[in-house]
Amino acid sequence: MSTNENANTPSARLNRFKNKGKDSTEMRRRRIEVNVELRKAKKDDQMLKRRNVSTLPDDATSPLQENRGNQVLAHWSVEEIVKGVNSNNTELQLQATQAARKLLSREKQPPIDNIIRAGLIPKFVLFLGRADCSPIQFESAWALTNIASGTSEQTRAVVDGGAIPAFISLLASPHTHISEQAVWALGNIAGDGSAYRDLVIKYGAIEPLLNLLAVPDLSSLASGYLRNVTWTLSNLCRNKNPAPPIEAIQQILPTLVRLLHHDDPEVLADTCWAISYLTDGSNDRIEVVVKTGLVPQLVRLLGCSELPIMTPSLRAIGNIVTGTDEQTQIVIDSGALSVFPSLLSHHKNNIQKEAAWTMSNITAGRQDQIQRVIDHGLVPYLIGILRKGDFKSQKEAVWAVTNYTSGGTIDQIVYLVQAGVLEPLLNLLSSKDSKTVLIILDAVSNIFLAAEKINETEKLCLMIEECGGLDRIEALQSHENEQVYNASSTIIEKYFSAEEEEDQNVVPNSTADSYTFQIQDNTPNSFNF
Amino acid sequence: MFVSDCRREFYDLIVTQRVLLLVASDVDALCACKILQALFQCDHVQYTLVPVSGWQELETAFLEHKDQFKYFVLINCGANVDLLEILQPEEDTFFFVCDSHRPINVVNVYNDTQIKLLVKQDDDLDVPAYDDIFRDEEDEEEDSENESDGSEPSEKRRRFEEEVIERTMKRRQRREWEARRREILFDYEQYEYHGTSSAMVMFDLAWIMSKDLNDMLWWAIVGLTDQWVQDKITQMKYVTDIGILQRHVSRHNHRNEDEENSLSIDCMRIAFEYDLRLALYQHWSLYESLCNTSYTSASFKLWSVQGQKRLQEFLADMGLPLKQVKQKFNSMDMSLKENLREMIEESANKFGMKDLRVQTFSIHFGFKNKFSASDIVYATTSLMENVEKEGPETTNFIKALDSLSRGNLDKLHQGLDLAKKQLRAIQQTVASCICTNLVISQGPFLYCSLMEGTPDVKLFSKPVSLCLLSKYLLKSFVCSTKNKRCKLLPLVMAAPMDVEQGTVIMVGIPPETESSDKKNFFGRAFEKAAESTNSRTLHNHFEMSIIELKTEDRSKFLDALIALLS
């Protein structure tokens, strides 16, 4: 992880504010990846299997298509295509290019590598410039789009063939279906990763792309067209290490803000994803986005209850609150917290998890920000997740509670305890995940520190014992993880070595040569847990 | 995926690794475990053994050990669920699953990388074809599905032919394919049954590597016999597998046949026998064994006065003095014992018991100790499900495992004593259930529930004991009832499990018929009934037809089950 990224993780915030050395996001991100990879691995397996099984002839699906299309191209071999493309006859070149495009757009096993090996890419790139024959521009653009949609190596073949500037020129084509195809191709190239994304930007793609949307009313554009442009723009914002150049982002942002007010759900979803990419970075990157004033609209979309839009907008909001207290405040002031009751109890675990993660970064903030969390009634929801969320969400909620207890005022911590955090929090001590156990023990220490200040330690001990927490903490003393062992024994020694403690309070304290009795005075207005 | 070369694709891989052995609590699993342990010992394989009695323990054990181990061997558990789904392992974790539970989960079958099935590919596997159940997501479909999911847009997109008709055609095909897939999977997963014993699979491995010992062969025999005693496999399968083992037995035990005198105290010999189907009779009295063996007690209807009379007639017919019959078998007159098997068989035939003798094996340790394979099964089962608490949960498991080593005769004898207690308890419970008409017809199945406070009820809170009781009860009920329809019904049986938590354990068993294929549909049925009533149930046992549920939810659960099966 680069230092740049680290600056944003909640742990880094904690480091700054409270000098605590924990790395929360590292493990969070890791779990996500593992899951995704597993699913992917399974799918890859299936595909491999499929390849083994299917010794079907290549044209299993094609006859039907070809008959309906151009009768001339019953089924072209790659050799025939090469011959056609290299002929001097424009009509033949067009037919060959179309045949190649058809091969490349069939569902199963498009022969991308064969086409590349046949050296067809430079020819197709050349055809992109044939303004005299727009059909061949279109067919070659489509063919190249599909080649670029493959592996990184396949995308590289397209870029090496000089396609980027050719496609950028095509953006200005008077034929919308051709400029749309160029948009799509550039999206595939930029989607390959940071390097090609920056190359596309360097060739000057942004301005002509944005020009395509320079109409008074976005609704006048065909919806498919607008979706393609939005998607390509989002790919220009995507990927880190490095993030896209800041000037490029500043150039794109006004258009994104405009798209964020459009009414097509797919456009909105992709725009929100773009914003989530842009906010996934250092504080100054977040600042650039926040400055455009789009947060209130983002919050509105957060409450739209359409999962495809909600997911990325929550991601973006969550990213923004990893920033400075002021940036977090903007999110709060835009009314985001009022959406969280429904997010924290959402039926999708993933939403719950992201929402809890967002909360954990807000409770890591200032005390007045913690107070806003309380005022919006969100504490019971967090406790609800601790009680019966899925484990990933629980982990995030634990973080939220621990951050809260380490930064909150005594009053705020008392409220948290009164709201019933102890039992579900302590129940999670039985988790197999030692990291989580450690964070919980941290929260427990923090709560004890607060209790000490108001002389309620014994009461707290009793409460912990009553909900079975003491047994759990005691059991942790035989934990294999040394940190867990240390943390749990410290708590036990400090607060639960019952006899000694009573002794200290009741039994005469022998100082020097006189005995003094220390009697605890319960001031009437002490906090009652 | 199925492992075809156990040595190359399993043993050679793990022999240099640290291995975690997860072993279920049944005798076949213990025997397979013993064989593997013996192999590990001779190759100095580092392993850790963790007993697991159910899914929860399996998951916990995995979570606890996943950081230290990459190689997991599962014995008699794991084949019939999607392991990757429930355990969420890292990609470099491998599972070797030796399990007799069927049907095998299709993902386990078709995962090439992490799941390796050490399973004999019996004829009745009938795994659906890959293409019928898996299919590459079409990108367009995936896109729209993903979007409704709220997942990230794809980084690159290919442009397909976009003919509207084609798309709808494709969608219709897809729907049809999915419907067919559901049907295929339903058929495939509907019945639970058992395949070749895991101990036999492990023995095969040892044999292929030329590392098979007579001890290992005995464990394989006990594993198979466990399947037969627990009624998990068909008569046909049992006889076939006995035949396979018999060839190994004669290979291993031919030398000593003519030289009885060469037997020493620590010498062991396995012999094929056509033995009496009377439980533990060589360690009991013939009379007790006749009374407590389900086959004879059900045939005589021993719970009735007439039944008792028939038993006396039977003994008289054989011409055995009551005094001899009631004393320890060991002390019976040698002259009587000589032709005992033939005598009993002859009389049994007259009394309508045609199958009193059965093909099995016995083992001799030196001169003194002789055990039949089923003796060992009963003893080991009883040790494993011993309800008298002695230390932590795993004590029973370890004890049962130890009793299988021939050096531990004391444990084996303790097991035999427990087994006798268990068989008596079963017989008494069966008698009282039948005499007090506790078995009721619910329409699609018979139902019997043991009350809290019934003698020995604690014994039946354990799965294997409860299953044995159910099978004996059903057999006896079929003999006792005159209602022809009832004779063909399966049985659901419930017993109190944890009084404090208010839970019952429930098991469903298939009908008792001659030609029974031993396939059990209650696993799925329980699942559905629980779902539809929101009953608080726990499918914690590797045997899907055993379920735990809250006592209060029992009646609505049963109502749903009746509705489902009617």
XYZ file of C-alpha atoms in Angstrom, chain B residues 102-103 186 189-193 440 442-448 467 470-471 474 488-494 506-512 518-531 537-539 541-548 557-558 560-566:
68
model
C -24.187 -39.143 -0.962
C -25.139 -37.307 -3.067
C -33.711 -31.652 -7.346
C -30.189 -34.074 -4.253
C -33.546 -35.487 -3.265
C -32.328 -38.657 -1.583
C -29.551 -39.075 0.880
C -27.673 -42.377 0.856
C -48.679 -43.380 15.461
C -49.394 -39.448 10.661
C -50.519 -40.271 7.158
C -47.375 -40.112 5.079
C -45.128 -41.437 7.827
C -45.088 -43.073 11.242
C -44.159 -40.951 14.202
C -42.868 -41.783 17.634
C -30.914 -44.103 14.607
C -35.504 -46.046 15.200
C -34.469 -48.861 12.900
C -39.606 -49.731 12.846
C -44.755 -49.508 4.067
C -44.305 -46.186 5.834
C -41.086 -44.478 6.853
C -40.588 -43.471 10.481
C -39.831 -40.156 12.138
C -38.600 -40.376 15.683
C -37.949 -37.650 18.234
C -35.317 -35.859 15.350
C -34.447 -38.506 12.816
C -36.245 -39.817 9.767
C -35.610 -43.263 8.322
C -36.810 -44.921 5.116
C -39.448 -47.698 5.112
C -38.431 -51.172 6.236
C -31.704 -47.315 1.825
C -32.306 -43.926 0.249
C -33.589 -41.313 2.626
C -35.592 -38.261 1.604
C -36.040 -36.774 5.079
C -32.998 -34.513 4.824
C -34.605 -32.334 2.149
C -38.051 -32.683 3.673
C -36.832 -31.477 7.080
C -35.137 -28.539 5.435
C -38.280 -27.509 3.573
C -40.563 -27.991 6.570
C -38.270 -25.870 8.725
C -38.116 -23.159 6.092
C -33.905 -25.892 13.653
C -30.290 -26.827 13.361
C -29.011 -29.091 10.611
C -25.313 -33.488 11.713
C -23.435 -34.809 8.735
C -26.406 -37.122 8.305
C -28.942 -34.707 6.815
C -31.895 -36.775 8.033
C -31.043 -35.856 11.623
C -32.166 -32.474 12.823
C -32.284 -30.582 16.090
C -42.793 -28.420 12.139
C -44.550 -31.798 12.084
C -45.601 -28.801 7.778
C -43.815 -32.107 7.274
C -47.125 -33.942 6.981
C -48.457 -31.379 4.523
C -45.260 -31.578 2.514
C -45.232 -35.348 2.217
C -48.967 -35.959 1.806
